[in-house]
GROMACS .gro file of N, CA and C in nm:
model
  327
    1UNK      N    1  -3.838  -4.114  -6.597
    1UNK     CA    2  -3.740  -4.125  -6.492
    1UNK      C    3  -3.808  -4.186  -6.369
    2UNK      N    4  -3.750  -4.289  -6.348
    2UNK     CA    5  -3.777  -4.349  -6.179
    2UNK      C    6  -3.708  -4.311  -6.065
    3UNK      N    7  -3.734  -4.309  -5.950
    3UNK     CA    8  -3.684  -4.306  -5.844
    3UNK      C    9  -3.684  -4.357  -5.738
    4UNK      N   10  -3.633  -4.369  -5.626
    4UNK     CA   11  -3.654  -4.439  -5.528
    4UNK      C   12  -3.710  -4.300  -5.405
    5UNK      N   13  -3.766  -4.321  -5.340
    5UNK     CA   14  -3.816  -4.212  -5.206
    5UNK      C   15  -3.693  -4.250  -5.140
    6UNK      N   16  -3.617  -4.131  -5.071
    6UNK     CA   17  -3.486  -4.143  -4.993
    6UNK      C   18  -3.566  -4.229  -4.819
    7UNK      N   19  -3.638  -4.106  -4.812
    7UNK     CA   20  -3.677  -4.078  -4.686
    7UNK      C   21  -3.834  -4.052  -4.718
    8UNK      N   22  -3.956  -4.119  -4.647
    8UNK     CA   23  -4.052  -4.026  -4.676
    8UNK      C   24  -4.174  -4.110  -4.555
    9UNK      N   25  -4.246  -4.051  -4.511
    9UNK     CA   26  -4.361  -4.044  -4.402
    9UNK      C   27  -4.468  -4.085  -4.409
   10UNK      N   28  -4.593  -4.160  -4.389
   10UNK     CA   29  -4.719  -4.103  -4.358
   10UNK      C   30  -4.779  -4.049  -4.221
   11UNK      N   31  -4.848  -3.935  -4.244
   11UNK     CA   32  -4.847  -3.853  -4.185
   11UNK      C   33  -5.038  -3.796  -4.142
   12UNK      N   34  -5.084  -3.751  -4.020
   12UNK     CA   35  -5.236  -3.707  -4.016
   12UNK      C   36  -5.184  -3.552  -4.011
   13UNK      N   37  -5.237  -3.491  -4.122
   13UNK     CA   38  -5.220  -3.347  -4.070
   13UNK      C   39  -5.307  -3.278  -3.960
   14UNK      N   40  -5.342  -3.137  -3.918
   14UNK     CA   41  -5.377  -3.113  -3.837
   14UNK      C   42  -5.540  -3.100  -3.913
   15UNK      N   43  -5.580  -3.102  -3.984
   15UNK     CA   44  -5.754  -3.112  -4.045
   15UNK      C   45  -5.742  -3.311  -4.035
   16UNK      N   46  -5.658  -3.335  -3.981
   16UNK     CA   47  -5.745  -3.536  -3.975
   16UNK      C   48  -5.705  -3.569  -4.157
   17UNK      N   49  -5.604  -3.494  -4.193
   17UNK     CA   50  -5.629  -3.573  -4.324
   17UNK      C   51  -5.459  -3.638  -4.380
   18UNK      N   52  -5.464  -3.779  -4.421
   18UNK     CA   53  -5.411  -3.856  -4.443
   18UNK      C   54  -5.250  -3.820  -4.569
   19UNK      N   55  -5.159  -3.770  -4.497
   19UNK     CA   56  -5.047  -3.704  -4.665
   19UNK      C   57  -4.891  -3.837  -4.615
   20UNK      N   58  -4.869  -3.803  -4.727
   20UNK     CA   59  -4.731  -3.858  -4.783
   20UNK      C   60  -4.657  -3.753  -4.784
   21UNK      N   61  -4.552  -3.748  -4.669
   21UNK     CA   62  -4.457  -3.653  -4.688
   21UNK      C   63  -4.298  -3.758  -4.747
   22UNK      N   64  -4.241  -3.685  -4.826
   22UNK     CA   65  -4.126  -3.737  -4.920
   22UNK      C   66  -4.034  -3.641  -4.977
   23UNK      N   67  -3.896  -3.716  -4.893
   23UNK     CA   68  -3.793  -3.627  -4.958
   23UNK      C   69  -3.733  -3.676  -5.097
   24UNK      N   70  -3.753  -3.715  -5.236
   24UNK     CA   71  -3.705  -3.735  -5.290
   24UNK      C   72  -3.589  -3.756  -5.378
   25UNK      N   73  -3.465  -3.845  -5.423
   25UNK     CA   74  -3.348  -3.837  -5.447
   25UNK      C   75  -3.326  -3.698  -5.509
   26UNK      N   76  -3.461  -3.676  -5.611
   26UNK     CA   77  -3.414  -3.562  -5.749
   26UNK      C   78  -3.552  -3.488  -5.685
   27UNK      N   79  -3.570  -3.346  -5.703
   27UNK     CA   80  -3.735  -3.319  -5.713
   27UNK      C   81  -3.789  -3.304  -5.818
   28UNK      N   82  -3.893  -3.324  -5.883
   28UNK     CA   83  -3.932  -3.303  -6.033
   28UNK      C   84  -3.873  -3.161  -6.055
   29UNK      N   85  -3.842  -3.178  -6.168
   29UNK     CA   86  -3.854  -3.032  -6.308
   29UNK      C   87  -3.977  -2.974  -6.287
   30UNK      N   88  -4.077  -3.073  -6.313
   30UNK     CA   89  -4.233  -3.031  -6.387
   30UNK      C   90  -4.297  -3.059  -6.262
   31UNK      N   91  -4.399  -2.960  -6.255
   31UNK     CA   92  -4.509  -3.000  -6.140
   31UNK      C   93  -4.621  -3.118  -6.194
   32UNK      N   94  -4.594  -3.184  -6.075
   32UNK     CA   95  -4.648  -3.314  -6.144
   32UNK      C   96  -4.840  -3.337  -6.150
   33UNK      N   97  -4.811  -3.393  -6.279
   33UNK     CA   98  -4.957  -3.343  -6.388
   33UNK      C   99  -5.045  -3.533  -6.332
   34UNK      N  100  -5.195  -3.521  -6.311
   34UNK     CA  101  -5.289  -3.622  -6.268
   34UNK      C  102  -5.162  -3.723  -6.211
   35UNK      N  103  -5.088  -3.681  -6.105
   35UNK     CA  104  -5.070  -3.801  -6.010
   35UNK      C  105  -5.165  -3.891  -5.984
   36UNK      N  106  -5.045  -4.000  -5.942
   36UNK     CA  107  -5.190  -4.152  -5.900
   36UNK      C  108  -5.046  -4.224  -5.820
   37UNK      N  109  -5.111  -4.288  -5.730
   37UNK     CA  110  -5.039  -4.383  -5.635
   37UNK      C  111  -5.085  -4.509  -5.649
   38UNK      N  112  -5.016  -4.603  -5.692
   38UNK     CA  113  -5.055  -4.747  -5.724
   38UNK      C  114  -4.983  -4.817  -5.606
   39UNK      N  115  -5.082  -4.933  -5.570
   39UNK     CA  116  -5.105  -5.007  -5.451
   39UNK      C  117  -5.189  -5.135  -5.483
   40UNK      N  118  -5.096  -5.242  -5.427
   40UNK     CA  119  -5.152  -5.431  -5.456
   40UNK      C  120  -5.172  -5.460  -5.342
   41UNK      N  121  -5.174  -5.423  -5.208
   41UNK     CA  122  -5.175  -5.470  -5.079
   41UNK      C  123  -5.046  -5.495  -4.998
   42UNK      N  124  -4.917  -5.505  -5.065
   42UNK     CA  125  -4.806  -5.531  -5.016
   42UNK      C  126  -4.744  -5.416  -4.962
   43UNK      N  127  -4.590  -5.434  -4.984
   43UNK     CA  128  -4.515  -5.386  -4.911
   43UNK      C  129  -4.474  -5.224  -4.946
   44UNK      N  130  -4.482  -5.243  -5.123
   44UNK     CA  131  -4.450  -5.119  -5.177
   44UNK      C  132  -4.533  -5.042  -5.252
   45UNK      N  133  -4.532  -4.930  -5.314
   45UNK     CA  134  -4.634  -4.853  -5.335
   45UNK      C  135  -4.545  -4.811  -5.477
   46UNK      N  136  -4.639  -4.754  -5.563
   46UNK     CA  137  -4.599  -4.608  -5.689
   46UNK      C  138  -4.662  -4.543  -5.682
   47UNK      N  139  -4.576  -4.404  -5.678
   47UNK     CA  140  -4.592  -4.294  -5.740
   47UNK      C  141  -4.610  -4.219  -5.849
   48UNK      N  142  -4.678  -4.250  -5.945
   48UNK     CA  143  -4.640  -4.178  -6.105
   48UNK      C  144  -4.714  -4.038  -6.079
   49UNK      N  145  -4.600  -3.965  -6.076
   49UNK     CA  146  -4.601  -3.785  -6.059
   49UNK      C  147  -4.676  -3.744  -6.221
   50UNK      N  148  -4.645  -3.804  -6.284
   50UNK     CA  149  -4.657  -3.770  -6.444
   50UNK      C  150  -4.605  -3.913  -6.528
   51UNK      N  151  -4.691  -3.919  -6.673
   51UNK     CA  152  -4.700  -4.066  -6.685
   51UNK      C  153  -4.476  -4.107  -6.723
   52UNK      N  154  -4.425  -4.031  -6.702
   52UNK     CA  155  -4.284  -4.052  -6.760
   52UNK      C  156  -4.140  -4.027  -6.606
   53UNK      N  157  -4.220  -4.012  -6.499
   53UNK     CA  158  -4.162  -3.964  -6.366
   53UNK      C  159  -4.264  -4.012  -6.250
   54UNK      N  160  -4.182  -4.120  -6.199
   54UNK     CA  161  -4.228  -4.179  -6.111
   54UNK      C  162  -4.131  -4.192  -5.977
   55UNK      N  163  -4.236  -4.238  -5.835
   55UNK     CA  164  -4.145  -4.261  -5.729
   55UNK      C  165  -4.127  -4.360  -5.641
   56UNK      N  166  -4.057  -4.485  -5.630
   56UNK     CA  167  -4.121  -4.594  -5.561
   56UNK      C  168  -4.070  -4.567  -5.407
   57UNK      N  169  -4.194  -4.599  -5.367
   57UNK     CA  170  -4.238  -4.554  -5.194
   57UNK      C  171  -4.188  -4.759  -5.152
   58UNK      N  172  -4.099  -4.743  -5.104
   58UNK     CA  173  -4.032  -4.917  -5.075
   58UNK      C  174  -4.089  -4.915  -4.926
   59UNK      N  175  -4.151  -5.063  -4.868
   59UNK     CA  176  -4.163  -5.081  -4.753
   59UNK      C  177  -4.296  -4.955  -4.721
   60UNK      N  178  -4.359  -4.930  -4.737
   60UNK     CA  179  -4.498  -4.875  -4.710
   60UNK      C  180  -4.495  -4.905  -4.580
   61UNK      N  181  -4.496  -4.857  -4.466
   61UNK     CA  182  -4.578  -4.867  -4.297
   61UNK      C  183  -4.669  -4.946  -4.309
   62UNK      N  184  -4.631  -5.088  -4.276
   62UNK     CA  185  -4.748  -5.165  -4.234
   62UNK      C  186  -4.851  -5.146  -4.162
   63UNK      N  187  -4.845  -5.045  -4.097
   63UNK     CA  188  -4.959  -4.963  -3.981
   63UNK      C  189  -4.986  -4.861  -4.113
   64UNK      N  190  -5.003  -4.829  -4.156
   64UNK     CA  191  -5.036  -4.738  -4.310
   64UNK      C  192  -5.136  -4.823  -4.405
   65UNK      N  193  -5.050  -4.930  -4.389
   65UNK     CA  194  -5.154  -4.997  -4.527
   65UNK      C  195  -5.283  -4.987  -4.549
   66UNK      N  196  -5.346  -5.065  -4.442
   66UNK     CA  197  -5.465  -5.051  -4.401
   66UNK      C  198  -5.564  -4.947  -4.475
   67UNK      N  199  -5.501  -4.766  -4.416
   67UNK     CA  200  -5.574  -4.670  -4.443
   67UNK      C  201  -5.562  -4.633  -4.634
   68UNK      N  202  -5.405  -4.703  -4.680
   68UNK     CA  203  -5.419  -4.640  -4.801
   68UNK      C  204  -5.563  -4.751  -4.857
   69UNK      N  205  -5.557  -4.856  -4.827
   69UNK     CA  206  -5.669  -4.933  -4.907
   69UNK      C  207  -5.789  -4.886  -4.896
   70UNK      N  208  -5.826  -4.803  -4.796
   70UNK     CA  209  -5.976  -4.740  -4.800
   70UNK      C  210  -5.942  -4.565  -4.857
   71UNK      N  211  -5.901  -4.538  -4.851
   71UNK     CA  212  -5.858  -4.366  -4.927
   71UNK      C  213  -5.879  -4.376  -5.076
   72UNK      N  214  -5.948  -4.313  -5.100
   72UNK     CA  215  -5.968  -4.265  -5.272
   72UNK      C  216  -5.873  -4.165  -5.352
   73UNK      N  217  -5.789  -4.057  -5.235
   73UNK     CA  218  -5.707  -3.987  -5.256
   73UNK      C  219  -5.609  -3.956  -5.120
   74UNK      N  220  -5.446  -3.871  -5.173
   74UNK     CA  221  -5.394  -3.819  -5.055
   74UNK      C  222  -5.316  -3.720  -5.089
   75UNK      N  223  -5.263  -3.702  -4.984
   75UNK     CA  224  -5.206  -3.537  -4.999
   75UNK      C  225  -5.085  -3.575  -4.989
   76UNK      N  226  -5.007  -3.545  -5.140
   76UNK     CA  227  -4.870  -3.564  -5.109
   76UNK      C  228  -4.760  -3.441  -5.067
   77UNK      N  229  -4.657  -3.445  -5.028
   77UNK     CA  230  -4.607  -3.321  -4.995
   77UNK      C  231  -4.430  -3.322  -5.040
   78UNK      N  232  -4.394  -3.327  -5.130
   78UNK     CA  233  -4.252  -3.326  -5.123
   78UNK      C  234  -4.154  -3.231  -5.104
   79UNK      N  235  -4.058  -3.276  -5.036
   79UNK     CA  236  -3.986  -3.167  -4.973
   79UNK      C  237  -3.836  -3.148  -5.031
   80UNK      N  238  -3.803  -3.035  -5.053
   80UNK     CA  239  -3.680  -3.052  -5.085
   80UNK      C  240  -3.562  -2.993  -4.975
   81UNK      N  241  -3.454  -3.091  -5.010
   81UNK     CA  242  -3.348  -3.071  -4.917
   81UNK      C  243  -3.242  -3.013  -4.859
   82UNK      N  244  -3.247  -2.960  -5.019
   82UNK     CA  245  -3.137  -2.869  -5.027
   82UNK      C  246  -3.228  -2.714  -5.013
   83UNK      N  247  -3.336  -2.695  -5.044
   83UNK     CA  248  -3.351  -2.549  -5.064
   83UNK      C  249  -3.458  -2.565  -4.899
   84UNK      N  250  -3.472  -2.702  -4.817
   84UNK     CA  251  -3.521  -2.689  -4.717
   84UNK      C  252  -3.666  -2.675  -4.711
   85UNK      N  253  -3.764  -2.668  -4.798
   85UNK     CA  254  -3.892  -2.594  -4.825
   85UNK      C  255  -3.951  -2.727  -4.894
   86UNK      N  256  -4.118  -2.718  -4.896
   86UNK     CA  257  -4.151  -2.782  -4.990
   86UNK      C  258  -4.156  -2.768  -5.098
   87UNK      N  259  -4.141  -2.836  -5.211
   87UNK     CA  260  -4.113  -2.808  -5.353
   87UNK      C  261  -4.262  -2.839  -5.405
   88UNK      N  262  -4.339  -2.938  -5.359
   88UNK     CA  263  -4.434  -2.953  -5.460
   88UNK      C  264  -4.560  -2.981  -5.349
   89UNK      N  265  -4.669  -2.983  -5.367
   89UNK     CA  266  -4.792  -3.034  -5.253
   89UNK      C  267  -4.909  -3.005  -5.345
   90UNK      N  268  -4.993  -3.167  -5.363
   90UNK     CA  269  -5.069  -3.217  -5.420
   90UNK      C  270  -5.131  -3.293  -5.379
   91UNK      N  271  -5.270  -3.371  -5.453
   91UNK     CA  272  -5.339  -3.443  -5.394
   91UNK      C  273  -5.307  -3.564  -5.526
   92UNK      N  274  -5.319  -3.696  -5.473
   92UNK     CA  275  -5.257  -3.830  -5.589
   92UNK      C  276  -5.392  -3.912  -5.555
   93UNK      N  277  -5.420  -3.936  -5.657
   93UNK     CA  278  -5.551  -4.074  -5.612
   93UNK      C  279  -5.497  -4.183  -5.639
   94UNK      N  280  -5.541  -4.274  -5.571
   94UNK     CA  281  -5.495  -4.395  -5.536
   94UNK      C  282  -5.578  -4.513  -5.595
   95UNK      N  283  -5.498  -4.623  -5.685
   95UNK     CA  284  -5.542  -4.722  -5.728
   95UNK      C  285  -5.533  -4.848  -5.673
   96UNK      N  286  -5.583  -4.945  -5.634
   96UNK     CA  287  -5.554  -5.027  -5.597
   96UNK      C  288  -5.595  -5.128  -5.733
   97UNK      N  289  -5.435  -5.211  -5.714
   97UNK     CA  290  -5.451  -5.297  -5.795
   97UNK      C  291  -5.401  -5.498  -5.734
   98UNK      N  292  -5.435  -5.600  -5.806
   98UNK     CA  293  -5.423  -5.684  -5.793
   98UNK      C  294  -5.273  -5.744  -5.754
   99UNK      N  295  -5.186  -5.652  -5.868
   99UNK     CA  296  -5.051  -5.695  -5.838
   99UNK      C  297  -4.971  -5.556  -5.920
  100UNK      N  298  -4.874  -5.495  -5.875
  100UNK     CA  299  -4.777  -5.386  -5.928
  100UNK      C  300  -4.679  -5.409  -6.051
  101UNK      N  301  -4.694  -5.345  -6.110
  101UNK     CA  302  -4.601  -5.381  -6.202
  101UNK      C  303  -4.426  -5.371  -6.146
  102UNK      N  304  -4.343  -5.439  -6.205
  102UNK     CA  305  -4.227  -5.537  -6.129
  102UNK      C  306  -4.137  -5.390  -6.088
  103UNK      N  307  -4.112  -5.397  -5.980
  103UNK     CA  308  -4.069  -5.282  -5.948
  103UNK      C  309  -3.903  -5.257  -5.950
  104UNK      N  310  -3.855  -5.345  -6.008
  104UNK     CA  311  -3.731  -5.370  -6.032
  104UNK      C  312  -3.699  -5.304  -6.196
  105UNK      N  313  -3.751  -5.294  -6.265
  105UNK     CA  314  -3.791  -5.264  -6.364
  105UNK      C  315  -3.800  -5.112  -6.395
  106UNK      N  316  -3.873  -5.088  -6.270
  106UNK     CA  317  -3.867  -4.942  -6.272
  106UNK      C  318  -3.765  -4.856  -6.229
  107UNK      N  319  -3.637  -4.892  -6.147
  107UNK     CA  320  -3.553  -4.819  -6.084
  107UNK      C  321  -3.481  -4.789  -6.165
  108UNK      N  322  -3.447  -4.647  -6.143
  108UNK     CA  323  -3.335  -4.612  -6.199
  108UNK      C  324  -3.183  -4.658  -6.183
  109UNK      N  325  -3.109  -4.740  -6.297
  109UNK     CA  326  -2.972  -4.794  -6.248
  109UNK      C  327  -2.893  -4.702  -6.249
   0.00000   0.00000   0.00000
């Protein structure tokens, strides 16, 4: 399952450290197993929570970019909306790659 991020942040918490806060359309079922955030330098980012549930982060903060390209990992935090609370908070390591796979491809119709 793909998704799109409704709403979602980058954020310095109060220890100086670098998270992704995200309200997501759906929140996972499953707590999500070796996250990874994939990154080409552009505009948009992935999320794969688990290799079958993913989240595309559209338009990444151009004032953001920068820091995801030097980060090895981050702290993601997703929140849910309805129950108001966070649902899930993890750390995702981050790949940088040459080019993303087509992200059109991935959305859920």
């Amino acid at each position: 399952m793909s998704t799109q991020a409704k709403i979602y942040m980058v954020l310095t918490n109060l220890n100086n450290q670098k998270c992704i806060l995200l309200t997501p359309n759906e929140v996972a079922k499953t707590t999500p197993q070796n996250p990874e955030i994939l990154y080409d330098y552009g505009e948009n980012a992935i999320l794969y929570r688990n290799p079958n549930d993913t989240i595309i982060l559209d338009y990444f903060p151009q004032s953001e970019r920068k820091n995801l390209l030097e980060l090895k990992q981050i702290l993601v935090v997703e929140y849910d909306v309805k129950t108001q609370k966070p649902a899930y908070e993890y750390m995702a390591k981050i790949t940088i790659l040459n080019k993303l796979p087509p992200i059109n491809n991935l959305i859920k119709k």
